[in-house]
Tab-separated table of C-alpha atoms and ligand atoms in Angstrom:
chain	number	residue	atom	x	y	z
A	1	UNK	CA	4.594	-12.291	-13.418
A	2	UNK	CA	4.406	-15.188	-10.993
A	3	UNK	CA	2.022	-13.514	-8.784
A	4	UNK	CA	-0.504	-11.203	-9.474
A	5	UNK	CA	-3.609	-9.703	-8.687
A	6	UNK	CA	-6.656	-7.490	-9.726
A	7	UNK	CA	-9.280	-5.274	-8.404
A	8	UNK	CA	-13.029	-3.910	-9.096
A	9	UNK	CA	-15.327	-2.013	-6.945
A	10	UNK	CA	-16.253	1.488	-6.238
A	11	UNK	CA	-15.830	3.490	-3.580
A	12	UNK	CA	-19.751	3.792	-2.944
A	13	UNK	CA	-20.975	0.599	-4.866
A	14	UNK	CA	-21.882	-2.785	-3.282
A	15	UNK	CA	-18.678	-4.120	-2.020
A	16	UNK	CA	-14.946	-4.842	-3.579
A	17	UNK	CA	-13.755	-7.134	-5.066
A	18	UNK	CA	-10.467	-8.526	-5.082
A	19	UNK	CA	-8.264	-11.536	-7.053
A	20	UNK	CA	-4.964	-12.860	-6.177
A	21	UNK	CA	-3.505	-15.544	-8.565
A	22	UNK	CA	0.014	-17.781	-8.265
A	23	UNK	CA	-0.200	-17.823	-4.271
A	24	UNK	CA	1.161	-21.640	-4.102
A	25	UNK	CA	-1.087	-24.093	-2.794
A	26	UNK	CA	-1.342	-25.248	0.720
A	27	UNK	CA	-0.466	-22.153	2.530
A	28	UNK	CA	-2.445	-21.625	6.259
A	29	UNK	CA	-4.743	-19.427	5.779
A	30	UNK	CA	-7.765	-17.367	7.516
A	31	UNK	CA	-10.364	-14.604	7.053
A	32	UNK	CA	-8.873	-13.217	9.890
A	33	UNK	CA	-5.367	-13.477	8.642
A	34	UNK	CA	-6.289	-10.711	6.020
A	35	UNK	CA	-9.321	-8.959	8.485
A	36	UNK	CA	-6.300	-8.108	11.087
A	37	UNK	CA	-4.413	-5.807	7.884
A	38	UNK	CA	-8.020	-4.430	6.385
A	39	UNK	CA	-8.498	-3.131	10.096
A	40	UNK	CA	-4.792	-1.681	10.428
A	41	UNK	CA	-5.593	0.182	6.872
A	42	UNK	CA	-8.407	1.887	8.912
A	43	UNK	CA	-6.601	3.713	12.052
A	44	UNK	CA	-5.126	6.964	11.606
A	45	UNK	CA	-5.791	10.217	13.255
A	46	UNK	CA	-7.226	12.693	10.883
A	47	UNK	CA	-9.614	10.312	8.856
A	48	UNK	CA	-13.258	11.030	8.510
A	49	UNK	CA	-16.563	9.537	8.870
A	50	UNK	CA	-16.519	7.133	6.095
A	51	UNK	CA	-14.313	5.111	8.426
A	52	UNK	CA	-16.825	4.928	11.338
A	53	UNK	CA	-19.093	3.422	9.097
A	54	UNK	CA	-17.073	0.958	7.679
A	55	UNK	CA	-15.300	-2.304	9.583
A	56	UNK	CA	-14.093	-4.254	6.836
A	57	UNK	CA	-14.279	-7.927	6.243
A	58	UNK	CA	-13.255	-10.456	4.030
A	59	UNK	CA	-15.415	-13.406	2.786
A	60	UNK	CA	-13.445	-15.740	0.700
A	61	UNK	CA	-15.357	-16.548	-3.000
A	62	UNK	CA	-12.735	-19.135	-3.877
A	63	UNK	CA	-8.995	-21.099	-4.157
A	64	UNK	CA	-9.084	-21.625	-0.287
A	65	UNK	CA	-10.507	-24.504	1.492
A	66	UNK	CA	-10.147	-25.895	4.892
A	67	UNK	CA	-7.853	-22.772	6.108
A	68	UNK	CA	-4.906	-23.469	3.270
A	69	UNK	CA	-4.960	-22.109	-0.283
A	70	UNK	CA	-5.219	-24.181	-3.368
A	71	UNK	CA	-2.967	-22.810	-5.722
A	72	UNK	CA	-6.164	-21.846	-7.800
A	73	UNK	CA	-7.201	-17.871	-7.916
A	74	UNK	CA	-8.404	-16.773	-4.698
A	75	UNK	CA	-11.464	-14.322	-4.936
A	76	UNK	CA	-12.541	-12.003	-1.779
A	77	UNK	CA	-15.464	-9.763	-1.406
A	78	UNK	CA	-15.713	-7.117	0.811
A	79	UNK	CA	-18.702	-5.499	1.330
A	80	UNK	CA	-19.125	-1.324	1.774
A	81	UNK	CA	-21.497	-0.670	4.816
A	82	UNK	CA	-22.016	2.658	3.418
A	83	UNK	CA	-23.832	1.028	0.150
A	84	UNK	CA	-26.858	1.147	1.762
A	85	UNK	CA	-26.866	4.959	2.142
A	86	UNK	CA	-25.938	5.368	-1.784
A	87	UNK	CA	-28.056	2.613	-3.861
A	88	UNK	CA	-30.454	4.640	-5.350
A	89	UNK	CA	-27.260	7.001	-6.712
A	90	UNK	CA	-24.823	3.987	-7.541
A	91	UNK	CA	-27.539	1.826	-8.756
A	92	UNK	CA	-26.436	-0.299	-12.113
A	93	UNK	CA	-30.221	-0.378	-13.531
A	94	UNK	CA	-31.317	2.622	-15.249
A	95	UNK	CA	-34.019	4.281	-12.737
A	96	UNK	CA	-36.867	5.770	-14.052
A	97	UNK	CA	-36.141	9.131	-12.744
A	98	UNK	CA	-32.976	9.380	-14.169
A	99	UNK	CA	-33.977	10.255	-17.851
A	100	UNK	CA	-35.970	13.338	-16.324
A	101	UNK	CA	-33.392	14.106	-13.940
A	102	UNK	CA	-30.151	12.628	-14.099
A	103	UNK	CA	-28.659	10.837	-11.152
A	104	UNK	CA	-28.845	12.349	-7.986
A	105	UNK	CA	-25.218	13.899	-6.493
A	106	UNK	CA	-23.954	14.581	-10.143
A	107	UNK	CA	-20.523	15.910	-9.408
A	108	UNK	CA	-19.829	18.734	-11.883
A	109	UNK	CA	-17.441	20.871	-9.511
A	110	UNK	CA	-14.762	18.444	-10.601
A	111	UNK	CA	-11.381	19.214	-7.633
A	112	UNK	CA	-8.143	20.273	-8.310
A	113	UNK	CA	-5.342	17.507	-7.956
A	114	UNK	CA	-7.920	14.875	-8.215
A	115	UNK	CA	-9.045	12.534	-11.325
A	116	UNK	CA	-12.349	14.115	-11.930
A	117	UNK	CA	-11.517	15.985	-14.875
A	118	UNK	CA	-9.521	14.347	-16.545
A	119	UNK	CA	-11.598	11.331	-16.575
A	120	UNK	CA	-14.248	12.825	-17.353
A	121	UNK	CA	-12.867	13.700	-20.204
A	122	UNK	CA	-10.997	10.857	-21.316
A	123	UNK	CA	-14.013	8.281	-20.246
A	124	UNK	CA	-16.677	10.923	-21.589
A	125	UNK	CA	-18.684	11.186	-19.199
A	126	UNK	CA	-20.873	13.817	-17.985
A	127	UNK	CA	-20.837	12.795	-14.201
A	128	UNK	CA	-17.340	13.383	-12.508
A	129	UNK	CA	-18.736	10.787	-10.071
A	130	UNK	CA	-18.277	7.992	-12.987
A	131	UNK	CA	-14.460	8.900	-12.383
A	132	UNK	CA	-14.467	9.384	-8.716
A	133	UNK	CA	-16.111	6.380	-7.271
A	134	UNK	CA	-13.390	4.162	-8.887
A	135	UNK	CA	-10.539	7.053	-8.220
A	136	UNK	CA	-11.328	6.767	-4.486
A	137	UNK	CA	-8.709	5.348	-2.304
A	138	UNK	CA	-11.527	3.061	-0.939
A	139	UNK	CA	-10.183	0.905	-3.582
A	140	UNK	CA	-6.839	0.177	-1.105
A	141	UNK	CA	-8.870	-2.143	0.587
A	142	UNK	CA	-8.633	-4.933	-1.914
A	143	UNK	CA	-5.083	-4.168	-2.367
A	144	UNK	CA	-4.477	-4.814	1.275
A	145	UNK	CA	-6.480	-8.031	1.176
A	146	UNK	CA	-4.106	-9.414	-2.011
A	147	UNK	CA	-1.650	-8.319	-0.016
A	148	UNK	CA	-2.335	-9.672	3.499
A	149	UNK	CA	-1.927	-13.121	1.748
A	150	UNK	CA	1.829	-12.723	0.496
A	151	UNK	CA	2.784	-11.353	3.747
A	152	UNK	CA	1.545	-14.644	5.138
A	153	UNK	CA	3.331	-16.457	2.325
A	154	UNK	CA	6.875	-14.451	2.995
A	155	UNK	CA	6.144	-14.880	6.900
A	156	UNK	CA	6.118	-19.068	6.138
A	157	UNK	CA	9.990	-18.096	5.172
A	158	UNK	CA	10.836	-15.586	8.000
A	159	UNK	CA	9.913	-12.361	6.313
A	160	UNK	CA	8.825	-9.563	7.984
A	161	UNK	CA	7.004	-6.397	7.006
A	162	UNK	CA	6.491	-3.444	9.191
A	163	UNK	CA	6.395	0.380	8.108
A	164	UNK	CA	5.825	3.749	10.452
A	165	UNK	CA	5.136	7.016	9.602
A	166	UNK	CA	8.107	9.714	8.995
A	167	UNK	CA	6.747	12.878	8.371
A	168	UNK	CA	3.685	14.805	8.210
A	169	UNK	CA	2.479	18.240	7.438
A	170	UNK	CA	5.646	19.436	7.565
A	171	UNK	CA	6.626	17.899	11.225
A	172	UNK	CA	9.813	15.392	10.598
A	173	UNK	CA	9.533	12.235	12.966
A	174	UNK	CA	13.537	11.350	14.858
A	175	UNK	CA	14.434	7.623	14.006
A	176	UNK	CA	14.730	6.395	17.387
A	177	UNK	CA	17.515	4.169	18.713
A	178	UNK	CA	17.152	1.667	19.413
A	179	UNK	CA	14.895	1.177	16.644
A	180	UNK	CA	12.638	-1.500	17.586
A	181	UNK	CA	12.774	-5.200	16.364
A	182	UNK	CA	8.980	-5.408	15.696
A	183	UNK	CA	8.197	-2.077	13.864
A	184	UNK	CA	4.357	-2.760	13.621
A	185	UNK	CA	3.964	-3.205	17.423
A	186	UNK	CA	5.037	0.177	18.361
A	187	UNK	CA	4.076	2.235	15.456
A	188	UNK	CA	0.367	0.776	15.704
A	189	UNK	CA	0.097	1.555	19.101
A	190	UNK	CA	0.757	5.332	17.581
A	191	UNK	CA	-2.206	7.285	15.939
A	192	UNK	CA	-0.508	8.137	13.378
A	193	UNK	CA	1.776	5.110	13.315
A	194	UNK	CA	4.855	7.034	14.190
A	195	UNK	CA	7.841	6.189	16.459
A	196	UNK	CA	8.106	9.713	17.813
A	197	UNK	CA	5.576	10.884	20.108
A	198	UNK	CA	7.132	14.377	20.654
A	199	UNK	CA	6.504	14.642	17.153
A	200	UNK	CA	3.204	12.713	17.236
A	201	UNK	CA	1.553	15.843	19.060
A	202	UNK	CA	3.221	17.987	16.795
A	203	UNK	CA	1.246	16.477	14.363
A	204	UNK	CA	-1.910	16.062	15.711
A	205	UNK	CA	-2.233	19.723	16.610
A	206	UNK	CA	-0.752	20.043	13.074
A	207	UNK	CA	-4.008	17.959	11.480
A	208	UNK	CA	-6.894	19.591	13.959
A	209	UNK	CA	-5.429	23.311	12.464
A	210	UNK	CA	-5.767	21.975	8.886
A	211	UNK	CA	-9.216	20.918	9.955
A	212	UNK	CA	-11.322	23.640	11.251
A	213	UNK	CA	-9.029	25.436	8.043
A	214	UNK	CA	-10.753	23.163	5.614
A	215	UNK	CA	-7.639	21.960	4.733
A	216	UNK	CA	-5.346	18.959	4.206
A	217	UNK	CA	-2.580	17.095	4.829
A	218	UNK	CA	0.388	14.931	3.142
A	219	UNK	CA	3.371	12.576	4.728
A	220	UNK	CA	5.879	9.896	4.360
A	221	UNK	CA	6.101	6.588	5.507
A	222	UNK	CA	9.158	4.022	5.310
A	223	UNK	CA	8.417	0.291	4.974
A	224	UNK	CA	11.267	-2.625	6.370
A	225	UNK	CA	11.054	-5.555	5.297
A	226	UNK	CA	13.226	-7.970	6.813
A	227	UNK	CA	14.716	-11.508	6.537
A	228	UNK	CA	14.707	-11.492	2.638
A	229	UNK	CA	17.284	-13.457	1.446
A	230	UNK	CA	20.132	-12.580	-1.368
A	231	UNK	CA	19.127	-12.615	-4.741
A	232	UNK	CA	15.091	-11.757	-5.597
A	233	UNK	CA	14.623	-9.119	-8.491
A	234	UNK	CA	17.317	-9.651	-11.210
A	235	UNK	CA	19.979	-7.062	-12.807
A	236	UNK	CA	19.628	-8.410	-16.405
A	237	UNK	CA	16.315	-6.544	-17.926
A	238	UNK	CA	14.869	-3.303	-16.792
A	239	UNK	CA	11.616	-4.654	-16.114
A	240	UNK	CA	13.266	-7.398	-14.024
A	241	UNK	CA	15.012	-4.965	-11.730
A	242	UNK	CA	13.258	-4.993	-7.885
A	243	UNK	CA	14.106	-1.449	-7.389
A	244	UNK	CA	11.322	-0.200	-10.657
A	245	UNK	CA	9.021	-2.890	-9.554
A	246	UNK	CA	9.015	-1.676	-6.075
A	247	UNK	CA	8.984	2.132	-7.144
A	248	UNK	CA	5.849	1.195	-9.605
A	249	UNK	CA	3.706	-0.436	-7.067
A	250	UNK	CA	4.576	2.259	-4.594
A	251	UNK	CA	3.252	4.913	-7.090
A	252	UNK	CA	0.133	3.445	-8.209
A	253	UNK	CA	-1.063	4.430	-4.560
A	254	UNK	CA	-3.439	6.813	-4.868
A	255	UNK	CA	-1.970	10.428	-3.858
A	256	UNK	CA	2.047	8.942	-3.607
A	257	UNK	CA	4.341	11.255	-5.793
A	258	UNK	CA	7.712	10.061	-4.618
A	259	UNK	CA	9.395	7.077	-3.442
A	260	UNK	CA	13.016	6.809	-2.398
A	261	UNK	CA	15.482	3.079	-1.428
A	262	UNK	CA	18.189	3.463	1.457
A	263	UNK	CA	19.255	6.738	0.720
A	264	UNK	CA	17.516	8.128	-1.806
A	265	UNK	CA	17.481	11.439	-3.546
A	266	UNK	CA	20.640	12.229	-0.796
A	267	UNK	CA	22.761	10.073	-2.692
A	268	UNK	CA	22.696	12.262	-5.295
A	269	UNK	CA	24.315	14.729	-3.254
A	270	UNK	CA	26.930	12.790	-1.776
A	271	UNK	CA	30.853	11.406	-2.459
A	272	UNK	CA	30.848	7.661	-3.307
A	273	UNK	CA	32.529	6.747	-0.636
A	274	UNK	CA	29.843	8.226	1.649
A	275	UNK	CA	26.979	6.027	-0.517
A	276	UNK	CA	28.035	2.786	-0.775
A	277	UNK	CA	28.180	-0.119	1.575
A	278	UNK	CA	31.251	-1.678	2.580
A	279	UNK	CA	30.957	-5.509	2.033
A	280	UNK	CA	32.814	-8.223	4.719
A	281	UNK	CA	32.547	-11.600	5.601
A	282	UNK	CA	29.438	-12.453	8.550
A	283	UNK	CA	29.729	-16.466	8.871
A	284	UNK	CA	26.408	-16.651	10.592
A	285	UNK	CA	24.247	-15.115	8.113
A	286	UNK	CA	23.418	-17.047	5.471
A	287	UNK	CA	20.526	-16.029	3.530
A	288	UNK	CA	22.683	-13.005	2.613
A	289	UNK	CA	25.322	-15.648	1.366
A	290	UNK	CA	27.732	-15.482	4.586
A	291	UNK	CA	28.463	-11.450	4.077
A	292	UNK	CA	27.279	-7.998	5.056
A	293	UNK	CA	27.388	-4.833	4.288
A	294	UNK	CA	28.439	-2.562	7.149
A	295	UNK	CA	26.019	-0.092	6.483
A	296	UNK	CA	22.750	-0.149	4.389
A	297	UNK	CA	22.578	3.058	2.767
A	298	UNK	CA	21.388	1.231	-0.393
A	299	UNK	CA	18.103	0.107	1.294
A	300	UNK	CA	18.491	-3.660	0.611
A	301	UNK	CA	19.406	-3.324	-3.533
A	302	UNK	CA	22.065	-3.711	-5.573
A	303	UNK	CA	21.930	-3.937	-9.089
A	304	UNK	CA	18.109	-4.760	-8.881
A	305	UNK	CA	19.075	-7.164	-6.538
A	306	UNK	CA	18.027	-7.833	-3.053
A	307	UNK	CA	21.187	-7.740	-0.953
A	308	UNK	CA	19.629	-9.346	2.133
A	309	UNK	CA	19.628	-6.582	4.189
A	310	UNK	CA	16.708	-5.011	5.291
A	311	UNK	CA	14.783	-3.304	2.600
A	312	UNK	CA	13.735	0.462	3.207
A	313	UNK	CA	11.543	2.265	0.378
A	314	UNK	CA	10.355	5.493	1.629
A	315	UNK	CA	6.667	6.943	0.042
A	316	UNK	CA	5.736	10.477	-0.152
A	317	UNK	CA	1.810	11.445	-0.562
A	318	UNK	CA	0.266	14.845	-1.143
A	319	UNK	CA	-2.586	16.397	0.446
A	320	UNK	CA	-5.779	14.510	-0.153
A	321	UNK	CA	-7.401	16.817	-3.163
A	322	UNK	CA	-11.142	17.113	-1.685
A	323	UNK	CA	-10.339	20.116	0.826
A	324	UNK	CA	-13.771	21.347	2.266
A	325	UNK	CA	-12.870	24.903	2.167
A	326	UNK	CA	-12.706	24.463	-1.619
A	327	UNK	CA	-10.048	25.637	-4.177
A	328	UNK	CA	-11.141	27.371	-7.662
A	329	UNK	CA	-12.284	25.153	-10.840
A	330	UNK	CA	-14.805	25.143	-13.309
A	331	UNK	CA	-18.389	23.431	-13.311
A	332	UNK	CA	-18.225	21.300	-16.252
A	333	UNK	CA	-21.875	21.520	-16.894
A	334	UNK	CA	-21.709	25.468	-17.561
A	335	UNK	CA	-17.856	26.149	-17.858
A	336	UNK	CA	-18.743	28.917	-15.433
A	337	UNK	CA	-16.060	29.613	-12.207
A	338	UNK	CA	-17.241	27.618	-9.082
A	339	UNK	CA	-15.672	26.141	-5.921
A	340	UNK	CA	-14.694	22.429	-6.603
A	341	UNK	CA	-17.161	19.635	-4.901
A	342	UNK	CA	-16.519	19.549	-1.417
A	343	UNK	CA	-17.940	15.853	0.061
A	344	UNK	CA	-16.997	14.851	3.204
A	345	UNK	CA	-13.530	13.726	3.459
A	346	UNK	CA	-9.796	12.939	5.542
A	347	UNK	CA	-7.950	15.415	6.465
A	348	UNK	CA	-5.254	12.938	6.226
A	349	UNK	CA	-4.748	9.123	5.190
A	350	UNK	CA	-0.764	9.339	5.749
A	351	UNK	CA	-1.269	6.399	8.471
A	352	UNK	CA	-3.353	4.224	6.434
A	353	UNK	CA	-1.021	5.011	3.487
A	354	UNK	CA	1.825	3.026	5.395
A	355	UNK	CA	-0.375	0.238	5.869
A	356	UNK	CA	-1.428	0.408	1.836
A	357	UNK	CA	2.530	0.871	1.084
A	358	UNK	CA	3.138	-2.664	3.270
A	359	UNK	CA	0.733	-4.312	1.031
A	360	UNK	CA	2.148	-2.818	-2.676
A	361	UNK	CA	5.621	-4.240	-0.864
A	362	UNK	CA	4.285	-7.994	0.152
A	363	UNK	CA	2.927	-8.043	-3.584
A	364	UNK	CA	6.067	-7.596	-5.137
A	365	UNK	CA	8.312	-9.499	-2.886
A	366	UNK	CA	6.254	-12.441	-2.737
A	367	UNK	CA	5.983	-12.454	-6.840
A	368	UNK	CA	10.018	-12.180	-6.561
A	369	UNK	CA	10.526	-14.976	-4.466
A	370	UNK	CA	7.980	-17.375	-6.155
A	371	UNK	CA	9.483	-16.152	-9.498
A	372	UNK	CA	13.190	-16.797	-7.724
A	373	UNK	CA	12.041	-20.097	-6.164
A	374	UNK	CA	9.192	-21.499	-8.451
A	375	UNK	CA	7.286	-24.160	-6.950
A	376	UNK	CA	2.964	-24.920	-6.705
A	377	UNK	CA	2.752	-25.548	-3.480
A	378	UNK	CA	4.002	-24.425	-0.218
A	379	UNK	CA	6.787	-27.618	-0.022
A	380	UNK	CA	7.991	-27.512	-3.078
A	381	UNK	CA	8.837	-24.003	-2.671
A	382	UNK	CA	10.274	-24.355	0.867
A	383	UNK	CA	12.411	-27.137	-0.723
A	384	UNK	CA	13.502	-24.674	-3.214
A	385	UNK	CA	14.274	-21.773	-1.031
A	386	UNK	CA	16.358	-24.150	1.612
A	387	UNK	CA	18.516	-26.068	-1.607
A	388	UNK	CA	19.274	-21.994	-2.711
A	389	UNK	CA	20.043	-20.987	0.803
A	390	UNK	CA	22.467	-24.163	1.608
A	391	UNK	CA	23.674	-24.170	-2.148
A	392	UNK	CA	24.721	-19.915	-1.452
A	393	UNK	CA	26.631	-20.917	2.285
A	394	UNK	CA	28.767	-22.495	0.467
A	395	UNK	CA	30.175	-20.761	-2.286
A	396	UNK	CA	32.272	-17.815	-0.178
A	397	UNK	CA	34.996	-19.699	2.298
A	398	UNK	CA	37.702	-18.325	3.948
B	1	EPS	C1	-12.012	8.995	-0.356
B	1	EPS	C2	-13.001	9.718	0.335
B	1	EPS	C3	-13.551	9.261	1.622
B	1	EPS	C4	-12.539	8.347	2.285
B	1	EPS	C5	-12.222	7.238	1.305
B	1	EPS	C6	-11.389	7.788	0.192
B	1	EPS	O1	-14.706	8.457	1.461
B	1	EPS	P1	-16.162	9.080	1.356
B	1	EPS	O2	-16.219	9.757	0.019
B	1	EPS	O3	-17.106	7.906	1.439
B	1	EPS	O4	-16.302	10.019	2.516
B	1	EPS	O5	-12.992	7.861	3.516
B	1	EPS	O6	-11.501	6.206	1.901
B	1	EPS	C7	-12.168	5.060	2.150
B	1	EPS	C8	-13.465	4.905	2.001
B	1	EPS	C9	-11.293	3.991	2.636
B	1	EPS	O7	-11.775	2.869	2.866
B	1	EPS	O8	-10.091	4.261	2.774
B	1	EPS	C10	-11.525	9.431	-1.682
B	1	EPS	O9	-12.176	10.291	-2.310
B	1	EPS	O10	-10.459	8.955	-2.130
């Protein structure tokens, strides 16, 4: 791996933590660079209070100085508001009162579709909340900060990353046509990120019905990336391939079950000759290396491959699993029946999901291209990139 990154933090603890490592040296960059994403990954109709209380923030720990990175790991906290309401439950000293009484806000009620039981199990724990804190999708945060750097980094090399919401609840969204050139600029303007406002108050009086039902909500959201040129990913190992890489990151989102490239699962269904792309010459395009494929029912890959077209991964999450009108389970205290723990929660996070899905794609493209292109510092990797791209024009000629 060229780039990668880590994260640590829980959901209700002091603040997060995250670590990106192989960004090249002597990229532009700002706080606010990465503030503007954490604040997109908060929008979304159908979220709940936690997201009143928070307004996240980055404070860089280390591997930037003067507003350009050092090629050294970069470090950022972000602090959770809401530790002040939960110290005395998510404190890491032993409190007196615990050996009497055990934490407060045990969580023994562990929820149906969520981690609580399992890891409870697994980890051996007696407190579900040992499991949930770090389960929590609060953890997206720091994965949007790593990430809010390598868009940056692909940006430096005309890269672009946008991603809108396709369905929810049930309620389809209608690409629309023209499909605009800056996907971000319309879709954040939307609630729920959509394109389709007949559908966006389909939806909306879709998530206020699963709301006063107790209920919840799941979705899709594509991500575009645009302006990648020919050639990141690689056809020759499995774990090399971009399309598995892609489809990995994708799923490690909390609550995503599916992903689909270009066509997807409908490809399945269909002739050949109705799947592939047709490939001809297109003289003025030359990060795809002077062709193009008429259509782009692939979604940007071939053979592990980026094609240069535009890449299109579509993500599917479930309902969020903590549904205040509560579904059966056990109490793992008693092994008696009981309704599962119902703390506050989102009826949705579909929106925010997009966002998260943007970040898992920047990751991976931007550890492609510095794996493609190499270099430790901004330059030597822009020198790289332009000797591929004129090196490529050449080699197809009428
Ligand atoms: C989450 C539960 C809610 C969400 C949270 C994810 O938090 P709380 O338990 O504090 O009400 O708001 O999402 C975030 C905090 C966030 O930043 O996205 C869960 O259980 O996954």
């Amino acid at each position: 791996m060229s780039i990668r990154f880590t994260t640590a933090g829980e959901s209700h603890g002091k603040a997060l933590i995250s670590i990106l490592e192989g960004c090249p040296a002597g990229l532009p960059l700002l706080a606010a660079d990465i503030d503007e994403q954490l604040v997109r990954r908060q929008q979304g109709y159908g979220r709940g209070r936690r997201m009143q209380i928070e307004q996240d923030h980055v404070e860089f720990l280390s591997g930037v100085r003067a507003g350009e990175t050092l090629g050294s790991p970069i470090a950022m906290l972000i602090p959770n508001r809401d530790w002040n309401n939960w110290q005395d439950i998510m404190d890491p000293a032993p409190r007196p009162e615990d050996a009497a009484e055990g934490r407060q806000r045990q969580v023994t009620r562990v929820r149906p579709g969520h981690a609580d039981l399992t890891g409870l199990l697994k980890y051996d724990r007696d407190d579900a909340r040992d499991i949930l804190e770090r389960a929590s999708a609060r953890e997206t945060t720091a994965r949007v900060a790593a990430g809010a750097i390598c868009r940056n980094l692909l940006a430096q090399f005309g890269v672009t990353i946008g991603s809108h919401l396709v369905h929810l609840g049930g309620i389809d969204a209608e690409r629309p046509d023209p499909f605009p050139a800056d996907i971000n600029i319309v879709a954040d303007r939307s609630p729920l990120r959509t394109l389709d406002t007949d559908a966006e108050a389909k939806m909306i009086v879709r998530i206020d019905a699963a709301k006063s039902d107790g209920n919840t909500l799941g979705g899709i959201c594509e991500v575009v990336v645009d302006g990648l040129p020919v050639g990141l990913g690689s056809h020759v190992s499995w774990d090399r391939k971009l399309d598995g890489r892609l489809a990995g990151a994708m799923l490690s989102i909390p609550a995503v079950k599916g992903v689909e490239i270009g066509m997807g699962f409908e490809a399945a269904r269909r002739m050949g000759s109705e799947v592939h792309d047709e490939i001809e010459m297109a003289h003025d395009r030359v990060r795809t290396g002077n062709v193009r494929r008429r259509t782009n029912r692939a979604g940007g890959l071939e053979g592990g491959m980026t094609t240069g077209e535009p890449l299109v991964v579509r993500v599917a999450m479930k309902p969020i699993s903590t549904l205040m009108k509560p579904l059966g389970t056990i109490d793992t205290k008693t092994a008696a029946p009981a309704a599962a723990t119902a703390e506050r929660s989102d009826v949705t996070a579909v929106p925010a999901m997009g966002v998260i899905a943007e970040a898992m794609a920047a990751l991976v493209l931007a550890d492609a291209f510095v794996e493609k292109f190499g270099g430790d510092s901004l330059p030597e990797l822009r020198r790289n990139h332009d000797a591929y791209l004129s090196h490529i024009a050449t080699r197809l000629q009428g």
